[in-house]
Short mmCIF file of C-alpha atoms and ligand atoms in Angstrom, two decimals:
data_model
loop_
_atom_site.label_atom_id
_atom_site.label_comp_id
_atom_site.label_asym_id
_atom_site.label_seq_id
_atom_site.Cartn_x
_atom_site.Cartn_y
_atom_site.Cartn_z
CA UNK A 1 0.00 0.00 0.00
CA UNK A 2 1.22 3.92 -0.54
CA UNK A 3 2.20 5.74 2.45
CA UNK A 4 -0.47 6.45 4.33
CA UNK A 5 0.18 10.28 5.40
CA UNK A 6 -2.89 11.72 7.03
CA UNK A 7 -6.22 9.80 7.71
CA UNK A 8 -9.16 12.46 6.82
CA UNK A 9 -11.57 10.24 6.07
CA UNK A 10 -12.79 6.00 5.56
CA UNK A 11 -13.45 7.86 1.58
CA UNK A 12 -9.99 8.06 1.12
CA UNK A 13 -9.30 4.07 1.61
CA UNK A 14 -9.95 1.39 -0.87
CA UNK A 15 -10.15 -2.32 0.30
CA UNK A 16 -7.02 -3.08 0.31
CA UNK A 17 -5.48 -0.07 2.63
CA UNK A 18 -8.55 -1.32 5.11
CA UNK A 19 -7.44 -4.92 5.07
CA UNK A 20 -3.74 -3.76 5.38
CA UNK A 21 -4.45 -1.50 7.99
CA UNK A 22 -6.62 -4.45 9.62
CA UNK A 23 -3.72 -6.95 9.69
CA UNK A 24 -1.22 -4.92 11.21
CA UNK A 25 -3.84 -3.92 14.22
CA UNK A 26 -3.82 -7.83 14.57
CA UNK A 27 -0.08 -7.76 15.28
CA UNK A 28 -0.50 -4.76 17.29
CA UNK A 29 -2.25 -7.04 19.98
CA UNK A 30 1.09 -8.69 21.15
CA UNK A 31 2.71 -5.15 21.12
CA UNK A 32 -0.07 -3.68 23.24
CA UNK A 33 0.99 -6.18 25.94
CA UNK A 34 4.43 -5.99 25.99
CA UNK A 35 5.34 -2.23 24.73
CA UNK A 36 7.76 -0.88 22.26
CA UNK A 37 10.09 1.99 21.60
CA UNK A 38 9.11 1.48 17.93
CA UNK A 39 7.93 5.63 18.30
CA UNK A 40 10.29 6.86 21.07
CA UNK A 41 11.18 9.66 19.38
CA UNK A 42 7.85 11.11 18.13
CA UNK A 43 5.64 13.40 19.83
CA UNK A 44 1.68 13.44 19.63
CA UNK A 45 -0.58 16.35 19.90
CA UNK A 46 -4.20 15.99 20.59
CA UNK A 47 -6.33 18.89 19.70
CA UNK A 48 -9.93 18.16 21.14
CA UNK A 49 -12.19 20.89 20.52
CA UNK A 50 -14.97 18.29 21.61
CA UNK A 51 -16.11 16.45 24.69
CA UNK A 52 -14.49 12.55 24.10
CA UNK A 53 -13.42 10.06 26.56
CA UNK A 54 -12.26 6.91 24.23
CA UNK A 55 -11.15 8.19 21.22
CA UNK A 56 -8.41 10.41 22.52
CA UNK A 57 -7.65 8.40 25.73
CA UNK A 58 -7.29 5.39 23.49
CA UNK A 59 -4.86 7.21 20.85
CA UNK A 60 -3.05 8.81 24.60
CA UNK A 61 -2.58 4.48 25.48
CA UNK A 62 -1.76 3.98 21.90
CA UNK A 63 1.22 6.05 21.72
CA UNK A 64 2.34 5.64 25.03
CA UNK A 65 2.43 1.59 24.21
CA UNK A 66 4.37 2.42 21.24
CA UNK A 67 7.10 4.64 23.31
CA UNK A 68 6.03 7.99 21.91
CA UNK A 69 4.95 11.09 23.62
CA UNK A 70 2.16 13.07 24.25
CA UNK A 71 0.80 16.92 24.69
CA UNK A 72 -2.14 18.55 24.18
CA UNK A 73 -5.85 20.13 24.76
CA UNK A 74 -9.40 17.90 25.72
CA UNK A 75 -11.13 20.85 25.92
CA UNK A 76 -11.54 24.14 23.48
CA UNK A 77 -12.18 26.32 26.16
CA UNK A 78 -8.04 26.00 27.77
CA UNK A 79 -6.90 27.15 24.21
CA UNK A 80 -6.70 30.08 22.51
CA UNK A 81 -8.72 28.55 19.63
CA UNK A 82 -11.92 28.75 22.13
CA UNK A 83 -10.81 30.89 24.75
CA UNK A 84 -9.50 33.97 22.50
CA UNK A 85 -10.89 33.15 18.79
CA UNK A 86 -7.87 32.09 17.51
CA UNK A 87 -8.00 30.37 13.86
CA UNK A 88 -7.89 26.66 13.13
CA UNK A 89 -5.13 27.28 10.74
CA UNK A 90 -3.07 29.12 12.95
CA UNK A 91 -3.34 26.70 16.32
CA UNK A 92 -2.34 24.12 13.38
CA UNK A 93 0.27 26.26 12.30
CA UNK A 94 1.68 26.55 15.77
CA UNK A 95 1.13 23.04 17.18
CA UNK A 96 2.91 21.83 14.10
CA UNK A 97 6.05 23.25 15.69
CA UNK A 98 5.70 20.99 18.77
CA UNK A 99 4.93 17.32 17.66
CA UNK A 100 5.37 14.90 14.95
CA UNK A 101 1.80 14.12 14.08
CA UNK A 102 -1.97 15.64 14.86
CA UNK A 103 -4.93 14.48 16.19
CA UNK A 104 -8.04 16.18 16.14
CA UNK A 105 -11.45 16.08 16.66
CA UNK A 106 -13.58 19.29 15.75
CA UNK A 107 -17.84 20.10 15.72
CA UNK A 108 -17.29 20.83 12.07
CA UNK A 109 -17.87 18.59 8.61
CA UNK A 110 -14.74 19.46 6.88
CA UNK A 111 -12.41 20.47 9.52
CA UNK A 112 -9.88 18.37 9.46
CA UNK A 113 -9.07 18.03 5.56
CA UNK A 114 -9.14 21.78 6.13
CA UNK A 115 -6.45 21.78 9.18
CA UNK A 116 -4.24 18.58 6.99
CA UNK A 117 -4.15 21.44 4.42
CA UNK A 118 -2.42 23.61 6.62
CA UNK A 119 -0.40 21.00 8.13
CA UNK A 120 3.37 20.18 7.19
CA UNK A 121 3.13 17.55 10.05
CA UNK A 122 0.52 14.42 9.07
CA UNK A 123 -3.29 15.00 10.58
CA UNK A 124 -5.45 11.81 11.77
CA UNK A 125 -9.54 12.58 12.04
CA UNK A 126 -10.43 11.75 15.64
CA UNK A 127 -13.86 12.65 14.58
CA UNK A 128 -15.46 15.50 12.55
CA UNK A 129 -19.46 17.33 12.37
CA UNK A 130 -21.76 14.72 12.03
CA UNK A 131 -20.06 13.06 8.98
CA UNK A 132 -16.66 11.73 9.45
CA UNK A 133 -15.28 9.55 12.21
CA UNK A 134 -12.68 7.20 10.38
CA UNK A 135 -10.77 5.55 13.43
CA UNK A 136 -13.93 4.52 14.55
CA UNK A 137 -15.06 2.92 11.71
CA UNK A 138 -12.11 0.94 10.94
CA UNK A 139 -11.94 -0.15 15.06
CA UNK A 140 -15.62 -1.40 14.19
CA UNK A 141 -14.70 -3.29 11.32
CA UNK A 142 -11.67 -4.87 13.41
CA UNK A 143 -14.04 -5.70 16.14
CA UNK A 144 -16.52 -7.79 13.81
CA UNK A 145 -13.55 -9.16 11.87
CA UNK A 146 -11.93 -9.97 15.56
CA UNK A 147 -15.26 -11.20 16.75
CA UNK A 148 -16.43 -12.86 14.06
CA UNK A 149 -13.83 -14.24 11.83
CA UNK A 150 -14.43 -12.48 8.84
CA UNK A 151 -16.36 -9.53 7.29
CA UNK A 152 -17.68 -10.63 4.04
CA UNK A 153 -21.23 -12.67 4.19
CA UNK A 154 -22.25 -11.09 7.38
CA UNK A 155 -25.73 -9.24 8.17
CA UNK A 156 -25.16 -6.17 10.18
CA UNK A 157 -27.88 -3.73 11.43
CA UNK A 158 -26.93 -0.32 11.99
CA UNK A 159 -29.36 1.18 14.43
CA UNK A 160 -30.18 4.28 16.25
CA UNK A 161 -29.09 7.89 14.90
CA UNK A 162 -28.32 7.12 11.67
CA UNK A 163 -28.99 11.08 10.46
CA UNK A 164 -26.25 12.91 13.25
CA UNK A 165 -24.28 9.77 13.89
CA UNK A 166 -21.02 10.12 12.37
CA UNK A 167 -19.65 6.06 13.39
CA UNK A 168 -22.18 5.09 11.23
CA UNK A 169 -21.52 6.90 8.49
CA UNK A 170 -17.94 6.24 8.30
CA UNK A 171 -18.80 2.67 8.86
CA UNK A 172 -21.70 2.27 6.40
CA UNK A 173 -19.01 2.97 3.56
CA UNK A 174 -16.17 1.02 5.43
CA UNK A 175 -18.37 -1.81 5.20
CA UNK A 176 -19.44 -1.02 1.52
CA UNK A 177 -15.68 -2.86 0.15
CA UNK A 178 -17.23 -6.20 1.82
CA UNK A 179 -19.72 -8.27 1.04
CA UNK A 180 -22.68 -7.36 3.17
CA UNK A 181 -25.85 -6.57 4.04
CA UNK A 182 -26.90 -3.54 5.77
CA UNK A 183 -30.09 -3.06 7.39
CA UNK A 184 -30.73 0.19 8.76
CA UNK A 185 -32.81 0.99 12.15
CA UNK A 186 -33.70 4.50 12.90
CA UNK A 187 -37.03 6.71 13.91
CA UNK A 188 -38.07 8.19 10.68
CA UNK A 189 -36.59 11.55 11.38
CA UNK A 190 -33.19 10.13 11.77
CA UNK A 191 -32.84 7.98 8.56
CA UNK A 192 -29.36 8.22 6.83
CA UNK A 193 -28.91 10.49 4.06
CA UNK A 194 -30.28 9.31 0.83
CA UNK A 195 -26.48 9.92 -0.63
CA UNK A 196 -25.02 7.69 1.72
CA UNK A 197 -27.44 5.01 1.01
CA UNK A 198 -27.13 5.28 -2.85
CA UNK A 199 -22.99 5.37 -1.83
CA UNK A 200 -23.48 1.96 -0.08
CA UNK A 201 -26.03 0.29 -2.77
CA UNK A 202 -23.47 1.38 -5.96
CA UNK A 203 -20.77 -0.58 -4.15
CA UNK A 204 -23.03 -3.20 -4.30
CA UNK A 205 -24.37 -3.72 -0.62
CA UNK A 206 -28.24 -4.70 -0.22
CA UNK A 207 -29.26 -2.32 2.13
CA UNK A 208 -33.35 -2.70 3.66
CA UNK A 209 -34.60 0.07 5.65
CA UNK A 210 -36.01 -2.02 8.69
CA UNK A 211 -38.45 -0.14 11.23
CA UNK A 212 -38.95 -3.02 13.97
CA UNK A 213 -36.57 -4.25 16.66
CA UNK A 214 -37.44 -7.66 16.03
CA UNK A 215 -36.45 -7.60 12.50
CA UNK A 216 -33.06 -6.06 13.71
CA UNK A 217 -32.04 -8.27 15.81
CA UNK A 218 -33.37 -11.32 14.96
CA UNK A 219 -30.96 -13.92 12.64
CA UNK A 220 -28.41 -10.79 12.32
CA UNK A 221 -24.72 -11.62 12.63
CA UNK A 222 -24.29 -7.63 13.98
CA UNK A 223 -26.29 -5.23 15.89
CA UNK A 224 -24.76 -2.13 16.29
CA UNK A 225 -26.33 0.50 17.78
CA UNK A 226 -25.95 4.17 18.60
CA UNK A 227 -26.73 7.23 20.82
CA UNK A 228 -28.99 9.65 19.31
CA UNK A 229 -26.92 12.85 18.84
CA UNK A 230 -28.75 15.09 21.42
CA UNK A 231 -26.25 17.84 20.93
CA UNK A 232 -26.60 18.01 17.49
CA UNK A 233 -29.93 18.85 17.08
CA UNK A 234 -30.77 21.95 16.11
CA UNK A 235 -33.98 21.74 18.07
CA UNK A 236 -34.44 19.82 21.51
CA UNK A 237 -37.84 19.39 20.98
CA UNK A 238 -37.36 16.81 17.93
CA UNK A 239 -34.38 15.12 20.56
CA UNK A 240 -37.60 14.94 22.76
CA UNK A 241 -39.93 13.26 20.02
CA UNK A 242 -37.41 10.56 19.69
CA UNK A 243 -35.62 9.94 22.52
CA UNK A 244 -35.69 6.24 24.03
CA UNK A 245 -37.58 5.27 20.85
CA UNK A 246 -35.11 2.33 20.27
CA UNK A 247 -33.77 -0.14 22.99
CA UNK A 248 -32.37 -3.53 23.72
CA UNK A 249 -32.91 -4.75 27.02
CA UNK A 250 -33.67 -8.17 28.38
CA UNK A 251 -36.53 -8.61 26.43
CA UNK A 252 -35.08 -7.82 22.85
CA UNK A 253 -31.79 -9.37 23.69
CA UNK A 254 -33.60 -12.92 23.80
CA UNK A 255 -34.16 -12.52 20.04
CA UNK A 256 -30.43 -12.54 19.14
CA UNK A 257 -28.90 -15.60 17.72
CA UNK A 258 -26.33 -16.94 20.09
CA UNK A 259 -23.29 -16.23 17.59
CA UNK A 260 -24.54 -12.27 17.12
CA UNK A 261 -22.72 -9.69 18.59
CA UNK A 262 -23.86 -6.52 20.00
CA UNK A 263 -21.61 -3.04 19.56
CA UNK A 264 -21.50 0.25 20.37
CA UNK A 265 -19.30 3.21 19.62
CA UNK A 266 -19.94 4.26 23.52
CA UNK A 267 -20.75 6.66 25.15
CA UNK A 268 -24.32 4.95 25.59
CA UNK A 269 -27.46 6.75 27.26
CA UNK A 270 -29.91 4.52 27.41
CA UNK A 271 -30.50 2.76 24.27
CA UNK A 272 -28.43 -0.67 25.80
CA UNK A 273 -29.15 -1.74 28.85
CA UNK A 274 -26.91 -2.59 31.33
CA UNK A 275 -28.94 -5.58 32.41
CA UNK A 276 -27.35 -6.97 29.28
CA UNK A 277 -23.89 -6.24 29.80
CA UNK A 278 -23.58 -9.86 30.71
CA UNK A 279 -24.69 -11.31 28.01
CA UNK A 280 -22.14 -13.04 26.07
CA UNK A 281 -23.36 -11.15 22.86
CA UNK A 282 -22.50 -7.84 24.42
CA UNK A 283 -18.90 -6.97 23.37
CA UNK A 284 -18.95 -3.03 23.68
CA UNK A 285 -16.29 -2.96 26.12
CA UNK A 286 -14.05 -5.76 24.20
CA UNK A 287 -14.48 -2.92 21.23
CA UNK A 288 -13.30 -0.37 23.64
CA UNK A 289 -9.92 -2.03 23.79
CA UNK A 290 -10.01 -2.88 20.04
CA UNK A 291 -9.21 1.40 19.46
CA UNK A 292 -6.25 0.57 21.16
CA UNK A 293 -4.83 -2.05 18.97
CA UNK A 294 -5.91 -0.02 15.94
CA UNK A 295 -4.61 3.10 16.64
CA UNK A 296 -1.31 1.60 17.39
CA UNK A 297 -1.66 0.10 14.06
CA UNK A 298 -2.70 3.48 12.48
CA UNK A 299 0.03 5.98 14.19
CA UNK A 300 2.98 3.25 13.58
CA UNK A 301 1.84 3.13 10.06
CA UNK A 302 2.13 6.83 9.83
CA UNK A 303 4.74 7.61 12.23
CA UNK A 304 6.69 4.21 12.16
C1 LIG B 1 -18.78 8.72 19.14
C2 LIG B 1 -18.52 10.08 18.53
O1 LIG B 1 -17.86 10.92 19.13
O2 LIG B 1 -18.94 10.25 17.40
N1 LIG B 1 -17.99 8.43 20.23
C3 LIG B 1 -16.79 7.80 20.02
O3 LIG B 1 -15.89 8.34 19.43
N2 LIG B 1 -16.68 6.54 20.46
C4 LIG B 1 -20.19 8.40 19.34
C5 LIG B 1 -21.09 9.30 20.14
O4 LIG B 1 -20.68 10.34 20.64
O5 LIG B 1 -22.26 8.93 20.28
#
């Protein structure tokens, strides 16, 4: 595969950089265990200008299994981007000057192609607007390949927010390379964008618009699901219409085959229960560690 320089978005990857990318997270899971120095030398800066507790405190445990080094902001407001109306390009122009390699998550579509053009140092999407959240998708399709053996031939329900969600946009056209089928889940005034859809059904993926939680669930190989995206709604009273509209709990759960898996991009409100958390189908928290491994694979790839 080319160099991989900057990770902007799962657009920018054909089949093969996924399945590349996904075999070197595989060998990533001895090197998570025992450390390296592989990226000693190299310095990480986060730039979150968005509330996240995974995403950057996975890529923080990535690079610090890998030897490398890390500074940064979680929070807009300590910067001088939030604080004093400082420009994107010239915090990027500025943090350039102190690490090796950026990672940023920002509220708006198009922000971080915009801040890897202004970059001389290599930018990785930690999650932007409602439409991009790359990492995330390719830790999902690590998790079901982890999990389930393989990718092609599967069934996977994407459920929830499917209109503000940005995991499942990233992941609807990760998963359009494979051989799948997609049925989506959502309240009818959070069904994903007709573009996406057409994206997913060119690249040949049969995707069914499915409106009951049985038919999710039921003889499905994957059921991931999603927090609606209260803070993206540009009116709380539509958050209101359709909050806890869609839930697994006890009930549901019994309708999953035995070899299904359930994930979650977390954080989760309170569309899974946690009476299900022991359910051997539940593997949200296994996926949690999975952003380790593939991060590691991702920044040595980049950095390495
Ligand atoms: C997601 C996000 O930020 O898009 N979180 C994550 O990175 N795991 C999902 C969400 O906030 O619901």
């Amino acid at each position: 595969m080319g160099e991989l320089r900057n990770l902007i978005s799962i657009h920018d990857l054909d089949r093969e950089q996924i399945d590349e990318i996904l075999d070197v997270a595989a060998k990533m899971e001895s090197v998570s265990v025992k450390r390296s120095k592989d990226l000693e030398s190299k310095i990480m800066a986060v730039l979150f200008f968005e509330p996240s507790t995974r995403t950057r405190l996975s890529f923080e445990s990535a690079m610090l299994r890998l030897g490398g080094s890390i500074l940064g902001f979680a929070e807009a407001g300590t910067s001088s981007a939030g604080g004093k109306g400082e420009t994107l390009a010239d915090t990027i122009r500025t943090v350039e000057r102190y690490a090796d390699i950026i990672v940023m998550r920002h509220p708006l579509d198009g922000s971080a192609r915009v801040a890897a053009e202004f970059s001389s140092i290599p930018v990785i999407n930690a999650g932007s607007g409602s439409e991009e959240h790359p990492t995330q998708a390719l830790l999902d399709l690590y998790s079901i390949k982890k999990l389930k053996g393989k990718i092609d031939g599967l069934t996977i329900s994407l459920c929830g927010d499917l209109k503000y969600g940005r995991t499942v946009h990233s992941l609807g056209m990760g998963l359009s390379h494979y051989d799948v089928k997609i049925n989506l889940v959502a309240p009818q005034q959070l069904r994903m964008k007709p573009a996406i859809i057409d994206e997913m059904k060119k690249a040949g993926v049969e995707v069914v618009q499915v409106d009951a939680v049985k038919e999710a669930i039921q003889d499905v190989d994957v059921v991931y699901m999603t927090r609606i995206q209260k803070e993206r709604f540009p009116d709380v009273r539509e958050y209101d219409k359709v909050k806890g509209r869609f839930r697994i709990g006890s009930a549901e759960a019994e309708l999953l085959r035995d070899d299904a898996i359930i994930l979650h991009p977390l954080p989760r409100v309170d569309e899974l229960s946690s009476n299900i958390d022991h359910l051997p189908q539940a593997k949200y928290f296994d996926q949690v560690y999975n952003g380790v491994i593939l991060r590691m694979a991702i920044l040595k790839m980049i950095l390495g």
